[in-house]
Coordinates of C-alpha atoms in Angstrom, one line a residue:
X1 CA 122.6 138.1 113.9
X2 CA 124.2 139.1 110.6
X3 CA 122.4 141.6 108.3
X4 CA 119.9 140.0 105.8
X5 CA 120.8 139.3 102.2
X6 CA 119.1 141.2 99.4
X7 CA 115.8 139.6 98.4
X8 CA 116.9 139.2 94.8
X9 CA 119.4 136.5 95.9
X10 CA 116.4 134.3 96.7
X11 CA 115.4 134.4 93.0
X12 CA 118.6 132.6 92.0
X13 CA 119.2 128.9 92.0
X14 CA 122.5 127.1 91.2
X15 CA 122.6 125.6 87.7
X16 CA 120.9 122.2 88.1
X17 CA 122.7 120.8 85.1
X18 CA 126.1 121.8 86.5
X19 CA 125.0 120.4 89.9
X20 CA 124.3 117.0 88.4
X21 CA 127.5 117.1 86.4
X22 CA 129.4 118.0 89.5
X23 CA 127.8 115.1 91.4
X24 CA 128.7 112.7 88.6
X25 CA 132.3 113.9 88.7
X26 CA 132.5 113.5 92.5
X27 CA 131.2 109.9 92.2
X28 CA 133.7 109.1 89.5
X29 CA 136.5 110.6 91.7
X30 CA 135.4 108.4 94.5
X31 CA 136.0 105.3 92.4
X32 CA 132.6 104.8 90.9
X33 CA 132.3 103.8 87.2
X34 CA 130.1 106.7 85.9
X35 CA 129.2 107.5 82.4
X36 CA 128.3 111.2 82.0
X37 CA 125.6 111.9 79.4
X38 CA 124.6 115.1 81.1
X39 CA 127.2 117.6 79.8
X40 CA 126.2 120.7 78.0
X41 CA 129.6 121.1 76.3
X42 CA 131.4 119.5 73.4
X43 CA 133.9 116.8 74.3
X44 CA 136.4 117.9 71.6
X45 CA 139.5 119.9 72.3
X46 CA 139.6 123.6 71.3
X47 CA 141.2 123.8 67.8
X48 CA 144.9 124.2 68.0
X49 CA 145.0 127.4 65.9
X50 CA 142.8 129.0 68.5
X51 CA 145.0 127.9 71.4
X52 CA 148.1 129.1 69.5
X53 CA 146.6 132.5 68.8
X54 CA 145.8 133.1 72.5
X55 CA 149.2 131.8 73.6
X56 CA 150.9 134.2 71.2
X57 CA 148.8 137.1 72.5
X58 CA 149.9 136.3 76.0
X59 CA 153.6 136.1 75.1
X60 CA 153.3 139.4 73.2
X61 CA 151.9 141.1 76.3
X62 CA 148.3 141.4 75.2
X63 CA 147.1 141.0 78.8
X64 CA 145.8 144.5 79.6
X65 CA 142.3 146.0 79.6
X66 CA 140.5 146.2 76.2
X67 CA 137.4 148.1 75.3
X68 CA 134.5 146.9 77.4
X69 CA 132.5 145.7 74.4
X70 CA 135.4 143.9 72.8
X71 CA 138.4 144.6 70.6
X72 CA 137.5 146.2 67.3
X73 CA 139.0 143.4 65.2
X74 CA 136.8 140.8 66.9
X75 CA 133.6 142.9 66.6
X76 CA 134.3 143.4 62.9
X77 CA 134.9 139.6 62.6
X78 CA 131.5 139.0 64.3
X79 CA 129.9 141.3 61.7
X80 CA 131.7 139.5 58.8
X81 CA 130.7 136.1 60.2
X82 CA 127.0 137.1 60.7
X83 CA 126.7 138.3 57.1
X84 CA 128.6 135.4 55.6
X85 CA 126.9 132.6 57.6
X86 CA 123.6 134.1 58.9
X87 CA 122.6 136.7 56.3
X88 CA 122.6 139.2 59.1
X89 CA 123.9 142.7 58.4
X90 CA 125.4 144.6 61.4
X91 CA 128.0 147.3 62.2
X92 CA 130.6 146.8 64.9
X93 CA 128.8 149.4 67.0
X94 CA 125.9 146.8 67.3
X95 CA 128.2 144.1 68.7
X96 CA 128.9 143.5 72.4
X97 CA 131.4 140.8 73.2
X98 CA 130.9 139.4 76.7
X99 CA 132.2 136.7 79.1
X100 CA 130.1 134.0 77.5
X101 CA 126.6 133.9 75.9
X102 CA 125.1 133.7 79.4
X103 CA 126.4 137.2 80.2
X104 CA 125.1 138.4 76.8
X105 CA 121.7 137.0 77.7
X106 CA 121.8 138.7 81.1
X107 CA 122.9 142.0 79.5
X108 CA 120.0 141.8 77.0
X109 CA 117.3 141.0 79.6
X110 CA 118.5 143.7 82.0
X111 CA 118.5 146.2 79.1
X112 CA 114.9 145.6 77.9
X113 CA 112.8 144.1 80.7
X114 CA 111.1 146.3 83.3
X115 CA 109.7 145.0 86.6
X116 CA 106.3 143.4 86.1
X117 CA 107.0 142.5 82.4
X118 CA 106.2 139.1 81.0
X119 CA 108.5 137.2 78.7
X120 CA 107.2 134.4 76.5
X121 CA 109.5 131.3 76.4
X122 CA 108.6 128.0 74.7
X123 CA 109.2 125.1 77.1
X124 CA 111.2 123.0 77.6
X125 CA 113.9 125.7 77.9
X126 CA 117.3 126.3 79.4
X127 CA 116.7 127.0 83.1
X128 CA 118.8 130.1 83.1
X129 CA 116.1 132.0 81.2
X130 CA 113.7 131.9 84.1
X131 CA 116.2 133.0 86.7
X132 CA 117.6 135.8 84.7
X133 CA 114.2 137.2 83.8
X134 CA 113.3 137.1 87.5
X135 CA 116.4 139.1 88.4
X136 CA 115.4 141.7 85.8
X137 CA 112.0 141.9 87.6
X138 CA 110.0 140.0 85.1
X139 CA 108.3 136.7 84.9
X140 CA 108.4 133.9 82.3
X141 CA 105.2 132.8 80.7
X142 CA 105.7 129.3 79.5
X143 CA 104.5 128.1 76.1
X144 CA 104.3 124.3 76.5
X145 CA 105.4 122.1 73.6
X146 CA 105.3 118.3 73.4
X147 CA 107.4 115.6 71.9
X148 CA 104.5 114.8 69.5
X149 CA 105.1 118.3 67.8
X150 CA 108.9 117.8 67.8
X151 CA 108.9 120.4 70.7
X152 CA 107.9 123.2 68.3
X153 CA 105.2 125.7 69.4
X154 CA 102.5 126.9 67.2
X155 CA 101.9 130.6 66.4
X156 CA 98.4 130.1 68.0
X157 CA 100.1 129.3 71.3
X158 CA 102.0 132.5 71.1
X159 CA 98.9 134.5 70.4
X160 CA 97.1 132.9 73.3
X161 CA 100.0 133.6 75.7
X162 CA 100.0 137.3 74.8
X163 CA 98.9 139.7 77.5
X164 CA 99.0 143.4 78.4
X165 CA 102.3 142.8 80.2
X166 CA 104.1 140.9 77.5
X167 CA 107.4 142.6 76.7
X168 CA 109.6 140.1 74.9
X169 CA 109.9 136.6 73.4
X170 CA 113.0 134.4 74.0
X171 CA 113.7 131.9 71.2
X172 CA 116.4 129.2 71.3
X173 CA 117.0 127.4 68.0
X174 CA 118.6 124.9 68.0
X175 CA 117.1 124.3 71.3
X176 CA 118.6 123.2 74.6
X177 CA 117.3 120.7 75.8
X178 CA 115.3 119.3 72.9
X179 CA 117.5 119.9 69.9
X180 CA 114.4 121.3 68.1
X181 CA 115.2 123.7 65.2
X182 CA 112.6 126.4 64.3
X183 CA 111.7 126.4 60.6
X184 CA 111.8 129.6 58.7
X185 CA 108.0 129.6 58.3
X186 CA 107.4 129.6 62.1
X187 CA 110.1 132.3 62.6
X188 CA 108.4 134.5 60.1
X189 CA 105.1 134.1 62.0
X190 CA 106.7 134.9 65.3
X191 CA 108.5 137.9 63.8
X192 CA 105.2 139.3 62.4
X193 CA 103.6 138.8 65.8
X194 CA 106.4 140.7 67.6
X195 CA 106.2 143.6 65.1
X196 CA 102.4 143.7 65.5
X197 CA 102.5 143.8 69.3
X198 CA 105.8 145.8 69.6
X199 CA 107.8 143.1 71.4
X200 CA 111.5 142.5 71.8
X201 CA 112.9 139.2 70.4
X202 CA 115.9 137.7 72.2
X203 CA 117.3 135.0 69.9
X204 CA 119.6 132.6 71.6
X205 CA 121.4 131.1 68.6
X206 CA 124.4 129.7 70.5
X207 CA 124.0 126.3 68.8
X208 CA 123.6 127.8 65.3
X209 CA 126.5 126.0 63.7
X210 CA 125.2 122.6 64.9
X211 CA 122.3 121.9 62.6
X212 CA 121.7 118.6 60.7
X213 CA 118.8 118.9 58.3
X214 CA 118.5 122.4 56.8
X215 CA 120.6 125.6 57.2
X216 CA 120.1 127.6 60.4
X217 CA 117.8 130.6 60.1
X218 CA 118.5 133.7 62.2
X219 CA 115.2 135.5 62.9
X220 CA 116.9 138.9 62.7
X221 CA 117.9 138.2 59.1
X222 CA 114.2 138.1 58.0
X223 CA 114.3 141.9 57.4
X224 CA 115.2 145.3 58.9
X225 CA 111.9 145.6 60.8
X226 CA 112.6 142.4 62.6
X227 CA 116.3 143.2 63.2
X228 CA 115.3 146.5 64.8
X229 CA 113.7 144.6 67.7
X230 CA 115.9 141.5 67.9
X231 CA 119.0 140.8 70.1
X232 CA 120.8 137.9 68.6
X233 CA 123.1 136.0 70.9
X234 CA 125.9 133.7 69.7
X235 CA 129.3 132.6 71.0
X236 CA 132.3 130.4 70.7
X237 CA 131.5 127.8 73.4
X238 CA 129.5 125.2 71.4
X239 CA 130.7 125.7 67.8
X240 CA 134.4 125.8 68.6
X241 CA 134.6 123.7 71.8
X242 CA 135.6 126.8 73.8
X243 CA 133.2 126.6 76.8
X244 CA 135.9 127.5 79.4
X245 CA 137.1 130.5 77.4
X246 CA 134.0 132.4 78.2
X247 CA 133.5 134.4 75.0
X248 CA 130.0 135.2 73.7
X249 CA 128.6 138.1 71.8
X250 CA 125.3 139.8 71.0
X251 CA 124.2 141.6 67.9
X252 CA 121.6 144.2 68.7
X253 CA 120.1 147.5 67.6
X254 CA 122.6 150.2 68.4
X255 CA 120.7 151.7 71.3
X256 CA 120.4 148.3 72.9
X257 CA 124.0 147.5 72.3
X258 CA 125.0 150.8 74.0
X259 CA 122.8 149.9 77.0
X260 CA 124.3 146.4 77.2
X261 CA 127.8 147.8 77.0
X262 CA 127.1 150.3 79.8
X263 CA 125.8 147.5 82.0
X264 CA 128.7 145.3 81.3
X265 CA 131.1 148.1 82.0
X266 CA 129.9 148.1 85.7
X267 CA 129.9 144.3 86.0
X268 CA 132.9 142.7 84.4
X269 CA 134.4 145.3 82.1
X270 CA 136.0 143.6 79.1
X271 CA 136.1 139.9 78.4
X272 CA 139.6 138.4 78.9
X273 CA 141.9 140.0 76.4
X274 CA 143.8 137.0 75.1
X275 CA 140.6 134.9 75.0
X276 CA 139.2 137.5 72.6
X277 CA 142.2 136.9 70.3
X278 CA 141.4 133.2 70.5
X279 CA 137.8 134.0 69.5
X280 CA 139.1 136.0 66.6
X281 CA 141.1 133.1 65.4
X282 CA 138.0 130.8 65.9
X283 CA 135.9 133.0 63.7
X284 CA 138.6 132.9 61.0
X285 CA 139.0 129.1 61.1
X286 CA 138.6 127.1 57.9
X287 CA 134.9 126.0 57.8
X288 CA 136.1 122.4 57.6
X289 CA 137.2 122.5 61.3
X290 CA 133.6 123.1 62.6
X291 CA 132.2 120.9 59.9
X292 CA 134.2 117.9 61.2
X293 CA 132.7 118.4 64.7
X294 CA 129.2 118.8 63.3
X295 CA 129.5 115.6 61.2
X296 CA 130.7 113.7 64.2
X297 CA 127.8 115.0 66.3
X298 CA 125.4 114.0 63.5
X299 CA 126.7 110.4 63.4
X300 CA 126.5 110.2 67.2
X301 CA 122.9 111.5 67.1
X302 CA 121.9 108.8 64.7
X303 CA 123.6 106.2 66.8
X304 CA 121.8 107.4 70.0
X305 CA 118.4 107.4 68.2
X306 CA 119.0 103.9 67.0
X307 CA 120.0 102.7 70.5
X308 CA 117.1 104.4 72.2
X309 CA 114.6 102.6 69.9
X310 CA 115.4 99.5 71.8
X311 CA 114.2 100.8 75.1
X312 CA 110.5 100.1 75.7
X313 CA 108.6 103.1 76.8
X314 CA 110.9 105.7 75.3
X315 CA 109.5 108.0 72.6
X316 CA 112.3 110.1 71.1
X317 CA 111.7 112.9 68.5
X318 CA 114.5 113.4 66.0
X319 CA 116.4 116.5 67.0
X320 CA 117.5 118.8 64.2
X321 CA 120.4 120.4 66.0
X322 CA 122.6 120.9 69.1
X323 CA 123.8 117.7 70.8
X324 CA 120.9 116.6 72.9
X325 CA 118.0 114.1 72.6
X326 CA 115.0 114.4 74.9
X327 CA 113.0 111.2 75.1
X328 CA 109.5 111.1 76.5
X329 CA 109.7 108.6 79.3
X330 CA 106.2 109.0 80.7
X331 CA 105.4 105.3 80.0
X332 CA 108.2 104.4 82.5
X333 CA 106.9 106.6 85.3
X334 CA 104.3 106.2 88.0
X335 CA 105.5 102.8 89.3
X336 CA 109.0 102.3 90.4
X337 CA 109.8 105.9 89.5
X338 CA 107.5 108.6 90.7
X339 CA 108.7 111.1 88.1
X340 CA 111.6 111.9 85.8
X341 CA 113.6 113.3 88.8
X342 CA 113.4 110.0 90.6
X343 CA 114.3 108.2 87.4
X344 CA 117.4 110.4 86.9
X345 CA 118.5 109.9 90.5
X346 CA 118.1 106.1 90.1
X347 CA 120.1 106.0 86.9
X348 CA 123.0 107.9 88.5
X349 CA 123.0 106.1 91.8
X350 CA 122.3 102.5 90.6
X351 CA 123.2 102.4 86.9
X352 CA 126.1 104.9 87.0
X353 CA 124.7 107.0 84.2
X354 CA 124.3 110.8 84.6
X355 CA 121.4 112.3 82.6
X356 CA 119.3 115.4 83.3
X357 CA 115.6 115.2 84.3
X358 CA 113.3 117.1 82.0
X359 CA 111.5 118.8 84.9
X360 CA 114.6 121.0 85.3
X361 CA 113.8 122.5 81.9
X362 CA 110.0 122.7 82.3
X363 CA 109.6 119.4 80.5
X364 CA 108.3 116.9 83.1
X365 CA 108.1 113.3 81.9
X366 CA 111.2 113.6 79.8
X367 CA 115.0 113.2 80.3
X368 CA 117.8 114.9 78.4
X369 CA 120.8 112.9 77.2
X370 CA 123.8 114.6 75.7
X371 CA 125.7 112.9 72.9
X372 CA 128.8 115.1 73.5
X373 CA 130.4 111.8 74.6
X374 CA 132.4 109.0 72.9
X375 CA 130.5 106.4 71.0
X376 CA 131.7 103.7 73.4
X377 CA 130.2 105.8 76.3
X378 CA 127.0 106.3 74.4
X379 CA 126.6 102.6 73.7
X380 CA 127.4 101.6 77.3
X381 CA 125.4 104.4 78.9
X382 CA 122.3 103.6 77.0
X383 CA 122.7 99.8 77.6
X384 CA 122.9 100.6 81.3
X385 CA 119.7 102.6 81.1
X386 CA 117.9 99.7 79.4
X387 CA 119.1 97.2 82.0
X388 CA 118.1 99.5 84.8
X389 CA 114.6 99.9 83.5
X390 CA 114.2 96.2 82.8
X391 CA 115.5 95.1 86.2
X392 CA 112.9 93.8 88.6

């Protein structure tokens, strides 16, 4: 018999969204006509200027190690971007560039969470939060939200969830999977609560460029007292269509940034050298490049909302950001479909549409559809969903 694995490996689960996406791709490769509305990545190509910058870096031999926390030029560009776009003041010593925002999040949690700590997370939420908190030795305390509230929690819910073991709050705005955007007024209340109870705030702002109604608000920009306890996580994947480049970054109080850098030094060392050069080019792009993608996503969002109105039993809040909608489908469950998991499986196997069940995100009774897909695919995919639900 072989030696046992470490117990911590039992805390980890493969990404359910990637698993569903992989299954959809496998079915498509086998000849099935599959429309994928499950993807958590933009369907645009990376801007040409970004690709060219990385290619030039390779040809010039910029393929060696870099500082673990990122090249100085990129860290300065992050600071410039944060001030210009987010009203967030930071020094390069507060910036840690990582192999994607997921690693930035892991670095943050491992740096501030002790075994036994509790982390407050509004649900529905990205499933990675729960697994990473568990690996850090903590537990997630869910704060349930509903489609009726636009998936926004109340400050009273945060107060009720507080306990003697509460150590941190994770916020994700715009939110995956719901697209909810936290208003400034709510963020101010959460910030005051964190200050009063001496809590860390981990702000996952990866979708911050993809907002549709009002400008994005970074909680750390509300004042120095908030910034001193906030780790802000951003990256290139969603805003610049660079998911495979694996470049994310965190802006944190200096002592936290130092701890995150020390951890990263023993895990991956630096992010890929020439990908960092591409990220630098991305942060220097003319704003019109990202704006064009944002406007296209907005038009697709409105198209999807209009199409979903025609499906009986679907109740869909209007998302303020990201590229997801999360309809409440409870009225469609309990008969042919026991739950949202069964509905999602049926849609993939029998309608040829890949979506994500809400239970994966802590939002049972819902499904997540991504509109990071062509308009033709959105029309056909939603038409297939409607036909599948209306079939005897």
